[in-house]
mmCIF file of C-alpha atoms in Angstrom:
data_model
loop_
_atom_site.group_PDB
_atom_site.id
_atom_site.type_symbol
_atom_site.label_atom_id
_atom_site.label_comp_id
_atom_site.label_asym_id
_atom_site.label_seq_id
_atom_site.Cartn_x
_atom_site.Cartn_y
_atom_site.Cartn_z
ATOM 1 C CA LYS N 1 27.388 -30.274 32.939
ATOM 2 C CA ALA N 2 24.748 -27.674 32.216
ATOM 3 C CA SER N 3 26.558 -25.098 34.329
ATOM 4 C CA SER N 4 29.863 -25.849 32.627
ATOM 5 C CA LYS N 5 28.274 -25.483 29.198
ATOM 6 C CA SER N 6 26.736 -22.152 30.117
ATOM 7 C CA LYS N 7 30.101 -20.915 31.378
ATOM 8 C CA SER N 8 31.805 -22.038 28.184
ATOM 9 C CA LYS N 9 29.435 -20.015 26.020
ATOM 10 C CA LYS N 10 31.016 -16.798 24.874
ATOM 11 C CA LYS N 11 29.084 -13.581 25.059
ATOM 12 C CA LYS N 12 28.670 -11.697 21.825
ATOM 13 C CA PRO N 13 30.794 -8.552 21.784
ATOM 14 C CA GLU N 14 28.778 -5.375 22.212
ATOM 15 C CA ILE N 15 28.849 -2.775 19.465
ATOM 16 C CA ASP N 16 30.564 0.486 20.350
ATOM 17 C CA VAL N 17 27.979 3.039 19.216
ATOM 18 C CA SER N 18 30.628 5.783 19.165
ATOM 19 C CA GLU N 19 33.007 3.942 16.838
ATOM 20 C CA ILE N 20 33.070 5.248 13.261
ATOM 21 C CA GLY N 21 31.471 2.839 10.777
ATOM 22 C CA VAL N 22 33.290 1.437 7.750
ATOM 23 C CA LEU N 23 30.380 2.050 5.343
ATOM 24 C CA GLY N 24 30.088 5.777 5.985
ATOM 25 C CA ASP N 25 31.813 6.759 2.726
ATOM 26 C CA ILE N 26 29.375 4.830 0.508
ATOM 27 C CA ALA N 27 26.269 5.062 2.699
ATOM 28 C CA SER N 28 24.811 8.040 0.814
ATOM 29 C CA ALA N 29 25.056 6.333 -2.574
ATOM 30 C CA VAL N 30 23.510 3.110 -1.279
ATOM 31 C CA LEU N 31 20.672 4.826 0.595
ATOM 32 C CA MET N 32 19.717 7.108 -2.297
ATOM 33 C CA LYS N 33 19.419 4.128 -4.657
ATOM 34 C CA ILE N 34 17.167 2.381 -2.147
ATOM 35 C CA LEU N 35 15.156 5.580 -1.593
ATOM 36 C CA TYR N 36 14.349 5.822 -5.314
ATOM 37 C CA ALA N 37 12.850 2.320 -5.285
ATOM 38 C CA ALA N 38 11.086 3.020 -1.983
ATOM 39 C CA ARG N 39 9.325 6.121 -3.320
ATOM 40 C CA MET N 40 8.318 4.431 -6.559
ATOM 41 C CA GLY N 41 6.806 1.221 -5.246
ATOM 42 C CA ARG N 42 8.121 -0.054 -1.914
ATOM 43 C CA PHE N 43 6.755 2.287 0.727
ATOM 44 C CA ASP N 44 7.834 -0.138 3.476
ATOM 45 C CA LEU N 45 11.455 0.893 2.884
ATOM 46 C CA ILE N 46 10.945 4.636 3.371
ATOM 47 C CA ARG N 47 11.163 4.668 7.166
ATOM 48 C CA PRO N 48 14.461 2.765 7.599
ATOM 49 C CA VAL N 49 16.078 4.684 4.715
ATOM 50 C CA SER N 50 15.030 8.028 6.212
ATOM 51 C CA ALA N 51 16.308 7.026 9.647
ATOM 52 C CA LEU N 52 19.701 5.988 8.266
ATOM 53 C CA ALA N 53 19.952 9.062 6.025
ATOM 54 C CA SER N 54 19.729 11.276 9.110
ATOM 55 C CA ARG N 55 22.897 9.603 10.416
ATOM 56 C CA ILE N 56 25.129 10.220 7.385
ATOM 57 C CA THR N 57 27.300 12.818 9.139
ATOM 58 C CA THR N 58 27.548 10.759 12.351
ATOM 59 C CA TRP N 59 27.848 7.258 10.890
ATOM 60 C CA THR N 60 28.792 4.533 13.399
ATOM 61 C CA ARG N 61 29.300 0.767 13.548
ATOM 62 C CA LEU N 62 25.676 0.440 14.641
ATOM 63 C CA CYS N 63 24.619 2.165 11.406
ATOM 64 C CA ASP N 64 26.691 -0.403 9.507
ATOM 65 C CA ARG N 65 24.670 -3.192 11.073
ATOM 66 C CA ARG N 66 21.366 -1.444 10.374
ATOM 67 C CA LEU N 67 22.249 -0.879 6.719
ATOM 68 C CA HIS N 68 23.281 -4.523 6.374
ATOM 69 C CA ARG N 69 20.003 -5.622 7.930
ATOM 70 C CA LEU N 70 18.052 -3.370 5.545
ATOM 71 C CA VAL N 71 19.795 -4.791 2.471
ATOM 72 C CA CYS N 72 19.196 -8.327 3.767
ATOM 73 C CA TYR N 73 15.479 -7.535 4.139
ATOM 74 C CA ILE N 74 15.333 -6.181 0.585
ATOM 75 C CA ASN N 75 17.054 -9.315 -0.723
ATOM 76 C CA SER N 76 14.579 -11.540 1.144
ATOM 77 C CA SER N 77 11.489 -9.622 -0.063
ATOM 78 C CA LEU N 78 12.097 -9.344 -3.803
ATOM 79 C CA ASP N 79 8.736 -11.046 -4.409
ATOM 80 C CA ASN N 80 6.881 -8.170 -2.720
ATOM 81 C CA TYR N 81 5.093 -5.838 -5.116
ATOM 82 C CA GLN N 82 3.012 -2.687 -4.728
ATOM 83 C CA TYR N 83 -0.454 -3.379 -6.160
ATOM 84 C CA MET N 84 -3.361 -1.138 -7.091
ATOM 85 C CA TRP N 85 -6.768 -1.967 -8.446
ATOM 86 C CA VAL N 86 -9.591 0.106 -9.939
ATOM 87 C CA GLY N 87 -13.085 -1.330 -10.268
ATOM 88 C CA ASP N 88 -15.259 1.752 -9.780
ATOM 89 C CA ASP N 89 -16.575 4.626 -11.791
ATOM 90 C CA PRO N 90 -14.552 7.842 -11.185
ATOM 91 C CA SER N 91 -17.590 9.343 -9.456
ATOM 92 C CA LYS N 92 -17.111 6.890 -6.564
ATOM 93 C CA LEU N 93 -13.436 7.624 -5.872
ATOM 94 C CA GLU N 94 -12.402 9.528 -2.750
ATOM 95 C CA ILE N 95 -9.090 10.714 -1.249
ATOM 96 C CA ALA N 96 -7.974 9.020 1.981
ATOM 97 C CA LEU N 97 -5.062 10.273 4.087
ATOM 98 C CA TYR N 98 -3.580 8.142 6.872
ATOM 99 C CA CYS N 99 -1.549 10.052 9.480
ATOM 100 C CA ASP N 100 0.252 8.527 12.441
ATOM 101 C CA ALA N 101 3.137 9.273 14.816
ATOM 102 C CA ASP N 102 5.141 7.446 17.438
ATOM 103 C CA LEU N 103 6.204 8.988 20.758
ATOM 104 C CA ALA N 104 9.896 9.741 21.316
ATOM 105 C CA GLY N 105 10.916 6.969 18.940
ATOM 106 C CA ASP N 106 14.421 8.361 18.469
ATOM 107 C CA ARG N 107 16.428 7.441 21.552
ATOM 108 C CA THR N 108 19.203 9.920 20.802
ATOM 109 C CA ASP N 109 17.095 13.082 21.107
ATOM 110 C CA GLY N 110 13.585 11.929 22.085
ATOM 111 C CA LYS N 111 11.920 13.197 18.906
ATOM 112 C CA SER N 112 8.962 11.507 17.220
ATOM 113 C CA THR N 113 8.461 10.387 13.628
ATOM 114 C CA SER N 114 5.512 11.346 11.420
ATOM 115 C CA GLY N 115 4.047 8.767 9.052
ATOM 116 C CA ILE N 116 1.794 9.812 6.154
ATOM 117 C CA PHE N 117 0.127 7.602 3.537
ATOM 118 C CA LEU N 118 -2.089 9.013 0.766
ATOM 119 C CA CYS N 119 -4.336 6.923 -1.460
ATOM 120 C CA ALA N 120 -7.435 7.120 -3.642
ATOM 121 C CA VAL N 121 -10.106 4.637 -2.629
ATOM 122 C CA GLY N 122 -13.521 3.407 -3.696
ATOM 123 C CA PRO N 123 -15.797 0.437 -2.939
ATOM 124 C CA LYS N 124 -13.715 -1.692 -5.330
ATOM 125 C CA SER N 125 -10.649 0.525 -5.806
ATOM 126 C CA PHE N 126 -7.353 1.166 -4.050
ATOM 127 C CA ILE N 127 -4.683 3.456 -5.550
ATOM 128 C CA PRO N 128 -1.546 4.167 -3.452
ATOM 129 C CA LEU N 129 -0.303 7.679 -4.241
ATOM 130 C CA ALA N 130 2.400 8.799 -1.809
ATOM 131 C CA ALA N 131 4.058 8.011 1.513
ATOM 132 C CA ILE N 132 6.216 10.086 3.870
ATOM 133 C CA SER N 133 8.256 9.197 6.925
ATOM 134 C CA LYS N 134 9.732 12.312 8.511
ATOM 135 C CA LYS N 135 11.426 12.916 11.814
ATOM 136 C CA GLN N 136 9.755 15.763 13.694
ATOM 137 C CA THR N 137 11.802 18.855 14.496
ATOM 138 C CA SER N 138 10.486 19.301 18.053
ATOM 139 C CA VAL N 139 10.095 16.996 21.049
ATOM 140 C CA SER N 140 6.484 16.093 21.887
ATOM 141 C CA ARG N 141 5.437 15.461 25.478
ATOM 142 C CA SER N 142 2.486 13.187 24.608
ATOM 143 C CA THR N 143 1.119 11.051 21.779
ATOM 144 C CA PRO N 144 -1.691 13.527 20.891
ATOM 145 C CA GLU N 145 0.882 16.303 20.517
ATOM 146 C CA ALA N 146 3.011 14.163 18.189
ATOM 147 C CA GLU N 147 -0.127 13.234 16.233
ATOM 148 C CA LEU N 148 -0.973 16.924 15.764
ATOM 149 C CA VAL N 149 2.412 17.547 14.168
ATOM 150 C CA ALA N 150 1.871 14.588 11.822
ATOM 151 C CA LEU N 151 -1.646 15.783 10.931
ATOM 152 C CA ALA N 152 -0.451 19.283 10.061
ATOM 153 C CA HIS N 153 2.369 17.945 7.898
ATOM 154 C CA GLY N 154 0.124 15.435 6.147
ATOM 155 C CA ILE N 155 -2.651 17.884 5.322
ATOM 156 C CA ALA N 156 -0.273 20.647 4.185
ATOM 157 C CA LYS N 157 2.162 18.529 2.132
ATOM 158 C CA GLU N 158 -0.089 15.806 0.715
ATOM 159 C CA GLY N 159 -3.791 16.304 1.463
ATOM 160 C CA LEU N 160 -4.510 19.797 0.117
ATOM 161 C CA PRO N 161 -2.209 19.523 -2.953
ATOM 162 C CA ALA N 162 -3.935 16.232 -3.839
ATOM 163 C CA LEU N 163 -7.330 17.945 -3.712
ATOM 164 C CA ASP N 164 -6.318 20.445 -6.404
ATOM 165 C CA MET N 165 -5.160 17.684 -8.755
ATOM 166 C CA TRP N 166 -7.971 15.205 -8.205
ATOM 167 C CA GLU N 167 -10.730 17.812 -8.360
ATOM 168 C CA THR N 168 -9.389 18.758 -11.802
ATOM 169 C CA ILE N 169 -9.173 15.106 -12.888
ATOM 170 C CA LEU N 170 -12.593 14.052 -11.587
ATOM 171 C CA GLY N 171 -14.347 17.349 -12.285
ATOM 172 C CA ARG N 172 -16.082 17.601 -8.889
ATOM 173 C CA LYS N 173 -15.498 18.892 -5.367
ATOM 174 C CA LEU N 174 -13.733 16.553 -2.962
ATOM 175 C CA LYS N 175 -12.638 16.476 0.643
ATOM 176 C CA VAL N 176 -9.837 14.526 2.291
ATOM 177 C CA TRP N 177 -11.009 11.663 4.479
ATOM 178 C CA LEU N 178 -8.495 11.804 7.321
ATOM 179 C CA MET N 179 -7.946 8.393 8.922
ATOM 180 C CA GLU N 180 -6.909 9.034 12.530
ATOM 181 C CA ASP N 181 -6.685 6.660 15.503
ATOM 182 C CA ASN N 182 -6.136 9.230 18.283
ATOM 183 C CA GLU N 183 -9.384 10.754 19.526
ATOM 184 C CA ALA N 184 -7.645 13.360 21.697
ATOM 185 C CA ALA N 185 -5.815 14.824 18.693
ATOM 186 C CA CYS N 186 -9.069 14.913 16.706
ATOM 187 C CA ARG N 187 -10.812 16.781 19.512
ATOM 188 C CA VAL N 188 -8.044 19.386 19.695
ATOM 189 C CA VAL N 189 -8.319 20.020 15.939
ATOM 190 C CA ILE N 190 -12.123 20.284 16.034
ATOM 191 C CA THR N 191 -12.284 22.650 19.031
ATOM 192 C CA GLY N 192 -8.991 24.439 18.495
ATOM 193 C CA ARG N 193 -7.945 24.048 22.141
ATOM 194 C CA ASN N 194 -7.429 21.507 24.918
ATOM 195 C CA PRO N 195 -7.240 22.287 28.655
ATOM 196 C CA ASN N 196 -4.918 19.307 29.191
ATOM 197 C CA MET N 197 -2.393 20.684 26.683
ATOM 198 C CA ARG N 198 -2.025 24.292 27.819
ATOM 199 C CA HIS N 199 1.646 24.283 26.819
ATOM 200 C CA ALA N 200 0.587 23.635 23.191
ATOM 201 C CA SER N 201 -0.095 27.353 22.761
ATOM 202 C CA ARG N 202 3.674 27.858 22.930
ATOM 203 C CA THR N 203 4.809 24.743 21.070
ATOM 204 C CA GLN N 204 2.232 23.734 18.435
ATOM 205 C CA ARG N 205 -0.021 26.809 18.348
ATOM 206 C CA ILE N 206 0.374 27.401 14.600
ATOM 207 C CA ASP N 207 -0.349 23.777 13.677
ATOM 208 C CA ILE N 208 -3.457 23.607 15.867
ATOM 209 C CA THR N 209 -4.875 26.934 14.657
ATOM 210 C CA TRP N 210 -4.193 26.119 11.010
ATOM 211 C CA LEU N 211 -5.766 22.661 11.267
ATOM 212 C CA ASN N 212 -8.806 24.104 13.023
ATOM 213 C CA GLU N 213 -9.307 26.614 10.189
ATOM 214 C CA ARG N 214 -8.983 23.921 7.500
ATOM 215 C CA PHE N 215 -11.479 21.745 9.378
ATOM 216 C CA ALA N 216 -13.925 24.651 9.586
ATOM 217 C CA GLU N 217 -13.575 25.103 5.811
ATOM 218 C CA LYS N 218 -14.457 21.389 5.413
ATOM 219 C CA SER N 219 -11.237 20.647 3.553
ATOM 220 C CA PHE N 220 -11.028 17.357 5.437
ATOM 221 C CA GLN N 221 -13.204 15.114 7.571
ATOM 222 C CA PHE N 222 -12.090 12.768 10.338
ATOM 223 C CA ILE N 223 -12.794 9.040 10.217
ATOM 224 C CA ASN N 224 -12.094 6.993 13.333
ATOM 225 C CA CYS N 225 -9.502 4.436 12.243
ATOM 226 C CA PRO N 226 -8.644 1.622 14.702
ATOM 227 C CA ALA N 227 -4.926 1.236 15.339
ATOM 228 C CA GLU N 228 -4.804 -2.198 13.675
ATOM 229 C CA PHE N 229 -6.002 -0.637 10.401
ATOM 230 C CA GLN N 230 -3.711 2.418 10.507
ATOM 231 C CA ALA N 231 -1.790 2.096 7.226
ATOM 232 C CA ALA N 232 0.726 4.807 8.212
ATOM 233 C CA ASP N 233 1.901 2.901 11.297
ATOM 234 C CA ILE N 234 4.607 1.135 9.278
ATOM 235 C CA LEU N 235 6.120 4.555 8.489
ATOM 236 C CA THR N 236 6.672 5.537 12.134
ATOM 237 C CA LYS N 237 8.296 2.617 13.947
ATOM 238 C CA HIS N 238 10.025 -0.723 13.523
ATOM 239 C CA CYS N 239 8.214 -4.020 13.941
ATOM 240 C CA THR N 240 9.477 -7.390 15.213
ATOM 241 C CA ASP N 241 6.237 -9.386 14.773
ATOM 242 C CA ALA N 242 6.190 -11.122 11.371
ATOM 243 C CA ARG N 243 2.390 -11.486 11.286
ATOM 244 C CA ARG N 244 1.819 -7.846 12.179
ATOM 245 C CA TRP N 245 4.413 -6.736 9.623
ATOM 246 C CA ARG N 246 2.669 -8.701 6.856
ATOM 247 C CA ARG N 247 -0.673 -7.163 7.810
ATOM 248 C CA GLU N 248 0.779 -3.656 7.690
ATOM 249 C CA LEU N 249 2.313 -4.356 4.267
ATOM 250 C CA ASN N 250 -1.096 -5.468 2.993
ATOM 251 C CA LEU N 251 -2.705 -2.256 4.304
ATOM 252 C CA MET N 252 -0.386 -0.301 1.976
ATOM 253 C CA GLY N 253 -1.116 -2.566 -0.993
ATOM 254 C CA ILE N 254 2.143 -4.534 -0.796
ATOM 255 C CA PHE N 255 1.621 -8.241 -1.452
ATOM 256 C CA GLU N 256 3.727 -11.190 -2.486
ATOM 257 C CA LYS N 257 3.755 -11.928 -6.196
ATOM 258 C CA GLY N 258 0.580 -13.663 -7.321
#
């Protein structure tokens, strides 16, 4: 009986990834509306929106399913809110920048994704400021190389501009506390070279040299951040573990109402 039941079960039809999707004509309008909300107060939506936006010109049936899944997640998480709290004197506030990257996360071309999360923190304060999820323009051969690209983008686009604003607001000199979980990437930035990444002089030479100069100027300082506390991880890859997903939401200040 068991064998007959198993034979009677029908296999789910596989999705033809080359077939044109039916939602391609309205995908841009839907994604841009979601992106506005994501940038304002739901940083957990930035990564899937960015990934789907890169497929607008090559929209397929698989993209239809991903967009439907995204909207279903939004509908099931309407009680999630972005929180901030301030309980310190301005003299105790500092700027923290979380940078992370996956390795060859895009299966179509093998490129990585940079995740960047900027916040102001204190002993009793947490102020989310900005988040970025951006597909890298070159293929990285190792995790440290992908992390270097994310570090350069984070410092240039978010870290240094934030210093100018917050030094004016707080009236004192600041530095960016760079939360990084890859020791090899940190060592390359500090020394400006790595014998195990000789090819980097041809691929990421500008990023490494520029980061090394900014580190020498003490514009930022590394803090060893364990992977389980890396707030930018949610901006680089998908997650199928509900408990881990909730923890990563909390790291970005996203909690259920109340």
